[in-house]
Structures are given as C-alpha cells and as structure tokens.
CSV table of C-alpha atoms in Angstrom, one decimal:
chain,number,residue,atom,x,y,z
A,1,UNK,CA,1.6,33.1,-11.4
A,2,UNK,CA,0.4,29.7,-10.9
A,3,UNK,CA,0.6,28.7,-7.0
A,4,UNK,CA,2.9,25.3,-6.4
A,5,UNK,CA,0.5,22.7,-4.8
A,6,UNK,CA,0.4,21.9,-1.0
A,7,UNK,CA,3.0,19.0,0.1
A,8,UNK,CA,0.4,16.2,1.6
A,9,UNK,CA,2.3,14.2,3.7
A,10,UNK,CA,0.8,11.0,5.4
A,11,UNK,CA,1.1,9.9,9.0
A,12,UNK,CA,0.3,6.1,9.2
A,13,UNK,CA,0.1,4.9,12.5
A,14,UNK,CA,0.7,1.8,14.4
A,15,UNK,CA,-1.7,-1.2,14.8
A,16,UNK,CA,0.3,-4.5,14.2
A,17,UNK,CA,-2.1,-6.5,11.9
A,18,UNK,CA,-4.9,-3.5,11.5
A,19,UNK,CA,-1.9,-2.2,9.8
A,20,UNK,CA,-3.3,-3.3,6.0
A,21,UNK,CA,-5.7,-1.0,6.5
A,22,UNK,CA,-3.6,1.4,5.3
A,23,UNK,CA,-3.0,-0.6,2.1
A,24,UNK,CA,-6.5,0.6,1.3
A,25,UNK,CA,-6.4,3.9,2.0
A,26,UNK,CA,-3.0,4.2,-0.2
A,27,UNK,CA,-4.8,2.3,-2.8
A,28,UNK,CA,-7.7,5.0,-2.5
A,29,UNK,CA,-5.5,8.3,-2.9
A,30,UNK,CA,-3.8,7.0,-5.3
A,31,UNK,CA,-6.9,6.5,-7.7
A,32,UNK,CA,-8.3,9.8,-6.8
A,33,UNK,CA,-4.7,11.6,-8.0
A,34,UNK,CA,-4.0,12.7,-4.6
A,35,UNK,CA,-0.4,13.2,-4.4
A,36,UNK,CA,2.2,12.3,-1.4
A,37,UNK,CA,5.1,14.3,-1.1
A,38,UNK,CA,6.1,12.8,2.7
A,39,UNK,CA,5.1,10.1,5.0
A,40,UNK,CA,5.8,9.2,8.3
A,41,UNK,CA,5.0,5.8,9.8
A,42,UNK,CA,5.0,4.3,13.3
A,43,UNK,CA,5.3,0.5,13.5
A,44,UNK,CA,3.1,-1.3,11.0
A,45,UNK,CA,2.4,2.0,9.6
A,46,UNK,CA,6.5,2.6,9.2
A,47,UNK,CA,6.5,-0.5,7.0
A,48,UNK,CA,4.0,-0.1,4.5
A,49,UNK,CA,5.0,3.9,4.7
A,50,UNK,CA,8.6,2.6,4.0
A,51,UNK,CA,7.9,0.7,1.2
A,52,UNK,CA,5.6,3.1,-0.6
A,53,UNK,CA,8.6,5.6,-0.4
A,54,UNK,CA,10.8,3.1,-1.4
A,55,UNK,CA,8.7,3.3,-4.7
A,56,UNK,CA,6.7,0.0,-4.5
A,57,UNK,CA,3.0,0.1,-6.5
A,58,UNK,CA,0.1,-0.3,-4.7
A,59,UNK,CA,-0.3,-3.5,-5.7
A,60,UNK,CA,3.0,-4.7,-5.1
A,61,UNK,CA,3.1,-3.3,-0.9
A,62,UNK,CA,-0.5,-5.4,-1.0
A,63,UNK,CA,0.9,-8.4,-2.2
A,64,UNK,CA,3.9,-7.9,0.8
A,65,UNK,CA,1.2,-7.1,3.7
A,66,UNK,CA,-0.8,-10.2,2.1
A,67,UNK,CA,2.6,-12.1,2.5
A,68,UNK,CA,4.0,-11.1,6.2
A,69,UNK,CA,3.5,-14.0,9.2
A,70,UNK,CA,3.7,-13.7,12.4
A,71,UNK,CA,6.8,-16.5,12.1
A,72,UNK,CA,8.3,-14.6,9.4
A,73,UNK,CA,9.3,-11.8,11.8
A,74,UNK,CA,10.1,-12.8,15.1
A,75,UNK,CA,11.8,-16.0,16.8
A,76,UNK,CA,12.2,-17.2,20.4
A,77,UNK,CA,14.7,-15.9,22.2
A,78,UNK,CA,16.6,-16.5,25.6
A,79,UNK,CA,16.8,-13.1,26.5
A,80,UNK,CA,14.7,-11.8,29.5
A,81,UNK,CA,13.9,-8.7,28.0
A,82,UNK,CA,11.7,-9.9,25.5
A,83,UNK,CA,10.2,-13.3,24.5
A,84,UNK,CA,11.1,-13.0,20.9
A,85,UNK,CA,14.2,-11.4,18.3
A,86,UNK,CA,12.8,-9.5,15.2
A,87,UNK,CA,15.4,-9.5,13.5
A,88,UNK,CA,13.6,-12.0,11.0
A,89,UNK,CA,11.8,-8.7,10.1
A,90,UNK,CA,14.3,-7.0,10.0
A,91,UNK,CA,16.0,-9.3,7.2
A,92,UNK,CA,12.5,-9.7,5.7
A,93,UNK,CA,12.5,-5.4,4.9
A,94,UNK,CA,15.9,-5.9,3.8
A,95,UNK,CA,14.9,-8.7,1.1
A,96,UNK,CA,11.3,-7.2,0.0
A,97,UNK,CA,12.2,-3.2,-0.1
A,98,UNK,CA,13.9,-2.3,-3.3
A,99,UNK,CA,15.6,0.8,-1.7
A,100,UNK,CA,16.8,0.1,1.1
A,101,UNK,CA,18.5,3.6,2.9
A,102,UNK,CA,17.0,7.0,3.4
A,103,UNK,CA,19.2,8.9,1.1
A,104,UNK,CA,18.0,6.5,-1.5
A,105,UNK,CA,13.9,6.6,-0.8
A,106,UNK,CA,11.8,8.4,-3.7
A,107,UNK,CA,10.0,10.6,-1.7
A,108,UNK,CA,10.8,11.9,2.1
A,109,UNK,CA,10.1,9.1,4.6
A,110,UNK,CA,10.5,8.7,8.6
A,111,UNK,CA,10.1,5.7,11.1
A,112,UNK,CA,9.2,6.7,14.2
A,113,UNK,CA,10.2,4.3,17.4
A,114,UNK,CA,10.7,5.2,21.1
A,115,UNK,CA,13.4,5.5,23.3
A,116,UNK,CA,12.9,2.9,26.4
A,117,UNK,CA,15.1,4.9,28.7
A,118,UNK,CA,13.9,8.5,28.0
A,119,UNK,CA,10.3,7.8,26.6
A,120,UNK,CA,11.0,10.2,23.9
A,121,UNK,CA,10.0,9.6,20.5
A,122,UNK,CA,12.9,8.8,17.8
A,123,UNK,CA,12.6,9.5,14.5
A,124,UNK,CA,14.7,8.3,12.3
A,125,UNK,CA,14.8,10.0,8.3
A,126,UNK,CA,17.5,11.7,6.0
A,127,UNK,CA,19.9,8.9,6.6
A,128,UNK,CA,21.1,5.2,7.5
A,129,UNK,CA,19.2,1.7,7.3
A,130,UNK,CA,15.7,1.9,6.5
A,131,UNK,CA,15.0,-2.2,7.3
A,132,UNK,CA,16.8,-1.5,11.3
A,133,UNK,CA,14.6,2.0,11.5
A,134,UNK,CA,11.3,-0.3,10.1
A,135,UNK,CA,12.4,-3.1,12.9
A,136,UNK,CA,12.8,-0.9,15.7
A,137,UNK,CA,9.4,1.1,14.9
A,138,UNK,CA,7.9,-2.3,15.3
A,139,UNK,CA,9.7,-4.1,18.4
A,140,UNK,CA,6.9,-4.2,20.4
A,141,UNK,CA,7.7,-4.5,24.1
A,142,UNK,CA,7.5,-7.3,26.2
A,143,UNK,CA,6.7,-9.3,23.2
A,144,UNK,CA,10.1,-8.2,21.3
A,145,UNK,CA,13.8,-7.5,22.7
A,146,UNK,CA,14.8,-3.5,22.3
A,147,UNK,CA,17.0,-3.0,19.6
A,148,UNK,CA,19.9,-1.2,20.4
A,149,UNK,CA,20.9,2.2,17.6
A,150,UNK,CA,24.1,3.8,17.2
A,151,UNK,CA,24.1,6.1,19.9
A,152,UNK,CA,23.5,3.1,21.8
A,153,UNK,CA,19.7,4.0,22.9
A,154,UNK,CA,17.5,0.8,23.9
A,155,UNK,CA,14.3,1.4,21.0
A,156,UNK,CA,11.3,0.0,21.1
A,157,UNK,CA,8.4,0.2,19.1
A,158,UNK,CA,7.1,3.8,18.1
A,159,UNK,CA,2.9,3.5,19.1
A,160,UNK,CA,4.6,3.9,23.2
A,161,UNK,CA,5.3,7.5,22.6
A,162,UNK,CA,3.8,8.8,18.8
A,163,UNK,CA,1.3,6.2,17.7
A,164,UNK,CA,0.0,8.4,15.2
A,165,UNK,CA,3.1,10.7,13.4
A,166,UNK,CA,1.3,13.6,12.4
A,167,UNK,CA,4.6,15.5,14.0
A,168,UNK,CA,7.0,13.2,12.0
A,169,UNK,CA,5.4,14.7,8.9
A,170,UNK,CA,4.8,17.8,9.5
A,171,UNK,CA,8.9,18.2,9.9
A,172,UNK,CA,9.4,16.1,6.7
A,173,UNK,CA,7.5,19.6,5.3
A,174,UNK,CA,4.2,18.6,4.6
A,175,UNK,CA,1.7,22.2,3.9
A,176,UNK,CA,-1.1,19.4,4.8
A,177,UNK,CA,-0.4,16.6,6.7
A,178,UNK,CA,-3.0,13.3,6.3
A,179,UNK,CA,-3.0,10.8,9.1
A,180,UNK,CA,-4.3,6.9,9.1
A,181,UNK,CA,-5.1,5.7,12.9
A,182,UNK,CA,-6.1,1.7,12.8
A,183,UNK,CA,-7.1,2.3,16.0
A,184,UNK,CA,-9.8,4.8,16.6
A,185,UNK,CA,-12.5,2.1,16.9
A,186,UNK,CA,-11.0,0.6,19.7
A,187,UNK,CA,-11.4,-3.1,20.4
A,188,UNK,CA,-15.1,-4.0,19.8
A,189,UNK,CA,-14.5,-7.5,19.6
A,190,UNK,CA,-14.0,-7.7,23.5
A,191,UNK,CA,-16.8,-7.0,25.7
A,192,UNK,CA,-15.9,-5.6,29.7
A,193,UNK,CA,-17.1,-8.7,31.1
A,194,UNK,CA,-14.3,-10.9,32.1
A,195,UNK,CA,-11.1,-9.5,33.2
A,196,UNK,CA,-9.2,-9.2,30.2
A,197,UNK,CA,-11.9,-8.1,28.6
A,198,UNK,CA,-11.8,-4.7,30.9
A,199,UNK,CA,-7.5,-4.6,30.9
A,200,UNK,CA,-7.9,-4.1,27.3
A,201,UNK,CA,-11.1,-2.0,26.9
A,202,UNK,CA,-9.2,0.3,29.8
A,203,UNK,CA,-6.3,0.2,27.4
A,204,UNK,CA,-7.9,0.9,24.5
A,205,UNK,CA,-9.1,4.0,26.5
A,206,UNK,CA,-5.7,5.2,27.5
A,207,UNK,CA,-4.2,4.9,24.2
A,208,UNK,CA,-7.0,6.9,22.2
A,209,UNK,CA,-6.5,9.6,25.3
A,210,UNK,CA,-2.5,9.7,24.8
A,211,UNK,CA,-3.3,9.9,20.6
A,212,UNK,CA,-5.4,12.7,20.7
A,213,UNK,CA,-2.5,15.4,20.2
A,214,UNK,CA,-1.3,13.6,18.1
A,215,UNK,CA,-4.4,13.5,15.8
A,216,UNK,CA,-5.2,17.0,16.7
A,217,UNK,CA,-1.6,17.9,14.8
A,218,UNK,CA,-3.0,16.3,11.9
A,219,UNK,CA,-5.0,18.6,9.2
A,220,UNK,CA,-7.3,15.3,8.6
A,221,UNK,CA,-7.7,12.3,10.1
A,222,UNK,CA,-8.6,8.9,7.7
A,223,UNK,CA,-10.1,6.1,10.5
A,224,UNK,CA,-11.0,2.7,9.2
A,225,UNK,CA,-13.9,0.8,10.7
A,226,UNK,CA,-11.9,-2.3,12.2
A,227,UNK,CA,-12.6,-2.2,15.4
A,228,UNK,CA,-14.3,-5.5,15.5
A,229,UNK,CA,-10.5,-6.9,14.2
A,230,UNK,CA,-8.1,-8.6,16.5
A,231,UNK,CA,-4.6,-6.8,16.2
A,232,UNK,CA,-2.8,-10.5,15.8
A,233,UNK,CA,-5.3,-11.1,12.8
A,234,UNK,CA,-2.6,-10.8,9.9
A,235,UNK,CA,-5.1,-13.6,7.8
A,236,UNK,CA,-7.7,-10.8,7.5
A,237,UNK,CA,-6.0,-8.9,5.2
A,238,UNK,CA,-8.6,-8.9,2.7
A,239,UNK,CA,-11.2,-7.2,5.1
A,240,UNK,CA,-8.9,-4.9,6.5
A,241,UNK,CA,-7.4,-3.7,3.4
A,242,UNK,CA,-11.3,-3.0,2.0
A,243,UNK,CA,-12.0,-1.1,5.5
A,244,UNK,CA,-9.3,0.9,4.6
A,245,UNK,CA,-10.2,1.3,0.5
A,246,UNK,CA,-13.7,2.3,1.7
A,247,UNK,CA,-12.7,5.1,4.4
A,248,UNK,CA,-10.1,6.4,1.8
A,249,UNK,CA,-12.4,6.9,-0.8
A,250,UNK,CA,-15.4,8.6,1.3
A,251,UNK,CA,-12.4,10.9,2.7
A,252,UNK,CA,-10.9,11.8,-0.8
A,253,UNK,CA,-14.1,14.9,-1.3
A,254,UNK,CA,-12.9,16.2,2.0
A,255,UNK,CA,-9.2,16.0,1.8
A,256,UNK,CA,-9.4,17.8,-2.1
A,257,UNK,CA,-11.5,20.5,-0.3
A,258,UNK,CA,-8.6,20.9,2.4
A,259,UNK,CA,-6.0,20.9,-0.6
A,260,UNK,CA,-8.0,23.7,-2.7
A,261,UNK,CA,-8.0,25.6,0.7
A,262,UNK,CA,-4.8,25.3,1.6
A,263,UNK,CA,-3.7,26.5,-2.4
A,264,UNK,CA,-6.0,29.8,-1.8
A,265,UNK,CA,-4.2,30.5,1.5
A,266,UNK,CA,-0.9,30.0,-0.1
A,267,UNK,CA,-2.1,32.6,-3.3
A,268,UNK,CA,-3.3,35.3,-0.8
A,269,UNK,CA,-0.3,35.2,1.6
C-alpha cells in the first residue's frame, strides 16, 4: 500500500524588511513541486505565511511585499508605550488578504506573537482574525504600541520569544517541518567600531543564541545570504527576494532527500 507523503510545514521567521526573502524561497518550492501542508510565521514571516495560506500565488504575495511602506503600516501615536499605532497594517491585511479568518485559510496557518507580561509565546491558529493575529506578530516593541487580544494580554511582536516557529508547525502536524531564518547572517553591514555599531553586533549575537532551539526543532533550516541588508530596507525587495529564490533552490536536493527519508521511515514503522 502506497505510503501517504510527509506533511512539510514551513516556519518563516521574523526579520521586518529581510522578510521578502521568504518570497523567494516560496517561489523556489513551489517550482520544484515541494508541497506545504502548514506554516507558521512570526512577524514578517506571519504575513507573507498568512497570505500564502490564504491562497495567494506566488506572484501575487510578491507583488504585496513589493507594495508594503513603512507609512502604510504604522502612524504616530501619543501613547507612551510606543511611538507608533499599526493598526494601518492591520487594515492593510484586512484589504490585501482574500481570506481573512483561520477557519477560512486553505491550508493550516499560525501567527506567532509574544505576551509582554508573561514572555511566553502566543500562537494564535484554528480560529478568529487573521489581519489582528498578523498585526500583533509584527508590533514591534518600543517602536509599536502592544495590542491588546481577547483575554486581554498586552502582545507584542512574536521574534521576542519564537523568532523562528519551528514549534508553531510542528503542532500544526507537520511529519517535516522547513524553517526560513532572515537572520542567520547577522548584521554585516555594521562593523564594531562605533558604538552602535557593537549594541547591535552584541544583539545580533544574543538573538542567534536565543534562536538556536528553535532552529534545532526544525528538520531543515533554509538561510538566505542578506546579512549585508539593513532590516528597515523594504526598497530592496528585488535583492532580497532573489537571496531568498537562490537559497531555496540550492536547498530543494536536500529537503527531497529528507522527504524520501522521512516516507521510508513512515513504510517501515
């Protein structure tokens, strides 16, 4: 009896404009046949995982992450808890997404986003508003006000406590579970030789230590070469979206290997 394939699910992490990197490597699985039976995205990752659930083509999520500006997603605010609203993105997911809730999404989807009292990761699938679960993956703190959910938790953006989801779709029930991190290269634009320069290098180095288990729960890891990229560079997108392309398609002899593997281990047991 013929074996039922592995479900690949994707875990797209966060990366604010790095994020169209992912574009590429979507654009790359999807010519090689590689199926996607989940995904799970943190922040930048949750929208163009969002939208690829929601059924968009390739082609069509490009043209979005081509169109998104920084203006088109957040506006001052008077609070003091943030310097901008995004509910303009919010509005924006709401307008571009043609499904629009989770019971509605054409494959399994989750946005991941962080809860600022508990530091726990929230993840946020099956049910309810996919354009408020995409916004609060992405309210980035300090920079964005915490959006406040149902059970009246204070969310902010997802990279603080899964920047990488591996977890989010392994539990969407993914047999192999493919993850996209933006930021494995680190910032090689800056060098450690003026002060801000060694804040964000020391970063940098912080948030790759805190991703590792989270990489580790993957089965493969996809990692662009876009180091050299600022994160605010949404004007980029063409290089960033090859970077990604490129990576995909030297990955997709590896990642057929892993799925014949995984079908033999599912035929002998």
């Amino acid at each position: 009896m013929p074996t039922k394939p592995p479900a690949i699910g994707l875990a797209l992490s966060g990366g604010a404009a790095r994020g169209l990197a992912h574009v590429g490597v979507l654009r790359a699985l999807a010519e090689a046949n590689i199926p996607i039976s989940c995904i799970a995205g943190t922040s930048a990752g949750s929208i163009v995982g969002g939208a690829f659930a929601a059924g968009m083509s390739i082609d069509e999520i490009e043209k979005l992450g081509r169109s998104i500006r920084w203006r088109k997603v957040g506006r001052p605010t008077l609070s003091f808890r943030g310097l901008q609203s995004n509910q303009l993105l919010e509005n924006f997911i709401r307008k571009n997404l043609p499904r629009t809730k989770f019971e509605e999404m054409l494959i399994p989807f989750a946005a991941v986003a962080t809860d600022l009292g508990s530091g726990e990761a929230v993840v946020m699938r099956d049910t309810g508003d996919i354009a408020f679960a995409i916004r609060a993956s992405c309210t980035i703190p300090g920079i964005y006000v915490p959006v406040e959910d149902s059970e009246g938790r204070q969310l902010v953006d997802g990279g603080v406590a899964a920047v990488i989801p591996s977890v989010a779709a392994r539990a969407l029930g993914a047999d192999l579970v493919i993850a996209v991190d933006v930021n494995h290269e680190g910032a090689t634009f800056m060098t450690s030789s003026h002060v801000v320069g060694v804040v964000l290098q020391s970063i940098m180095h912080f948030m790759r230590t805190a991703s590792h288990p989270q990489a580790s729960a993957a089965d493969y890891v996809i990692r662009p070469r876009i180091g050299h990229i600022r994160w605010d560079k949404l004007r980029r997108a063409e290089e960033m979206i090859v970077a990604g392309y490129e990576v995909g398609v030297e990955s997709v002899p590896r990642i057929k290997e892993l799925i014949e593997a995984k079908q033999v281990e599912q035929t002998i047991s």
